[in-house]
Coordinates of C-alpha atoms in Angstrom, one line a residue:
X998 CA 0.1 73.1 -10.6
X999 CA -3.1 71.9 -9.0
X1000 CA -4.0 69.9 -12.8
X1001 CA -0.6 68.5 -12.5
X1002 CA -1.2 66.8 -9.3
X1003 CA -4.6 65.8 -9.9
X1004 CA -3.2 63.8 -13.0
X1005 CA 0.1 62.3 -10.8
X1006 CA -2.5 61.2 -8.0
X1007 CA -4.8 59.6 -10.1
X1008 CA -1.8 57.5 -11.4
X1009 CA -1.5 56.7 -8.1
X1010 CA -4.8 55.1 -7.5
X1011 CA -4.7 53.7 -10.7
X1012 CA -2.0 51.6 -9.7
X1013 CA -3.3 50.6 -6.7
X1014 CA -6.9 49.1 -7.9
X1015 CA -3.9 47.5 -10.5
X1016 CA -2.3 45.8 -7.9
X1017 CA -5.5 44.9 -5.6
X1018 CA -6.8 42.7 -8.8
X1019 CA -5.5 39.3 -7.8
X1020 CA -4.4 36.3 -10.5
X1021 CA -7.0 33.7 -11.0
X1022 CA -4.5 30.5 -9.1
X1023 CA -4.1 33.1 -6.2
X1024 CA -7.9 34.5 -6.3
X1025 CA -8.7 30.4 -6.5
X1026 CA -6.5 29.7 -3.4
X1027 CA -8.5 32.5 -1.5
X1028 CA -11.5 31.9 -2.5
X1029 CA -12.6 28.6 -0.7
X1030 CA -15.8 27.8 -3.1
X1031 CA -13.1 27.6 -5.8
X1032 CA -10.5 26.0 -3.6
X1033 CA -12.9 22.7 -3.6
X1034 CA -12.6 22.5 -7.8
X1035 CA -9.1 22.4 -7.6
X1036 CA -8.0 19.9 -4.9
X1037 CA -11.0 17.8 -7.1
X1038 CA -8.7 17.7 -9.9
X1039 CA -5.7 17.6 -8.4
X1040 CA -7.1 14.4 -7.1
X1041 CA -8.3 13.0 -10.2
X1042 CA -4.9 13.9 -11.8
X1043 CA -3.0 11.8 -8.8
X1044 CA -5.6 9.0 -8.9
X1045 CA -4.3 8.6 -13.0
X1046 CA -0.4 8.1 -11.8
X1047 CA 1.3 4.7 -11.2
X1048 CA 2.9 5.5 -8.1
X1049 CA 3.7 1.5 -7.4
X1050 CA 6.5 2.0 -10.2
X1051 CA 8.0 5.0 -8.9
X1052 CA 11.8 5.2 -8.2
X1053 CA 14.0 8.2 -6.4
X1054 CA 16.6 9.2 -8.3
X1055 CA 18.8 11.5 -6.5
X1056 CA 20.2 14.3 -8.1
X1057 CA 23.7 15.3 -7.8
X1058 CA 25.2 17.0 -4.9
X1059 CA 26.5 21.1 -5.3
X1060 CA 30.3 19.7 -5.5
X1061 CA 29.6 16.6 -7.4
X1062 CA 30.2 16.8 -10.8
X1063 CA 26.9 16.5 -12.4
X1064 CA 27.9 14.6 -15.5
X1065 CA 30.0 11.9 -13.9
X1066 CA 26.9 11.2 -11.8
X1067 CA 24.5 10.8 -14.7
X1068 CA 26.9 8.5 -16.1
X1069 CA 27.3 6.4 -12.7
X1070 CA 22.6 6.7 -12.5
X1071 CA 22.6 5.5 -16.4
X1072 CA 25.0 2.5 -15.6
X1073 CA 22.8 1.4 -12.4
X1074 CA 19.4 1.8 -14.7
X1075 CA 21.0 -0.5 -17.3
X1076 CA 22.5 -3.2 -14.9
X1077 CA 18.9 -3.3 -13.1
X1078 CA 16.7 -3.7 -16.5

């Protein structure tokens, strides 16, 4: 019974150290040192976008019918260009 046990708790902590490992965008979010690195690039990446050109489109409302409201957004887009 005892070697049983051992074997059912060591599962136990196995799964634990498992779980305590942490993924490496999580681990980076944590970790402040890494933190810096990725608002760096996240800068860089938002720095290479043309936000002077940028349009909202709104999606369609929950009880709107999705594909009459594409048609009416594609019909706007080609009277403006």
């Amino acid at each position: 019974g005892s070697f049983g046990l051992r074997e059912f708790t060591q599962i136990r902590y196995d799964a634990q150290k498992f779980k305590r490992k942490l993924d490496p965008s999580l681990e980076a979010k944590v970790n402040v040192e890494k933190q810096a690195v990725i608002l760096e690039e996240e800068y860089e990446k938002m720095k290479q976008l043309n936000l002077l050109e940028w349009k909202n489109i709104r999606g369609p409302r929950p009880w709107e019918d999705s594909r009459e409201y594409q048609e009416q957004q594609r019909a706007r887009l080609n009277k403006t260009e």
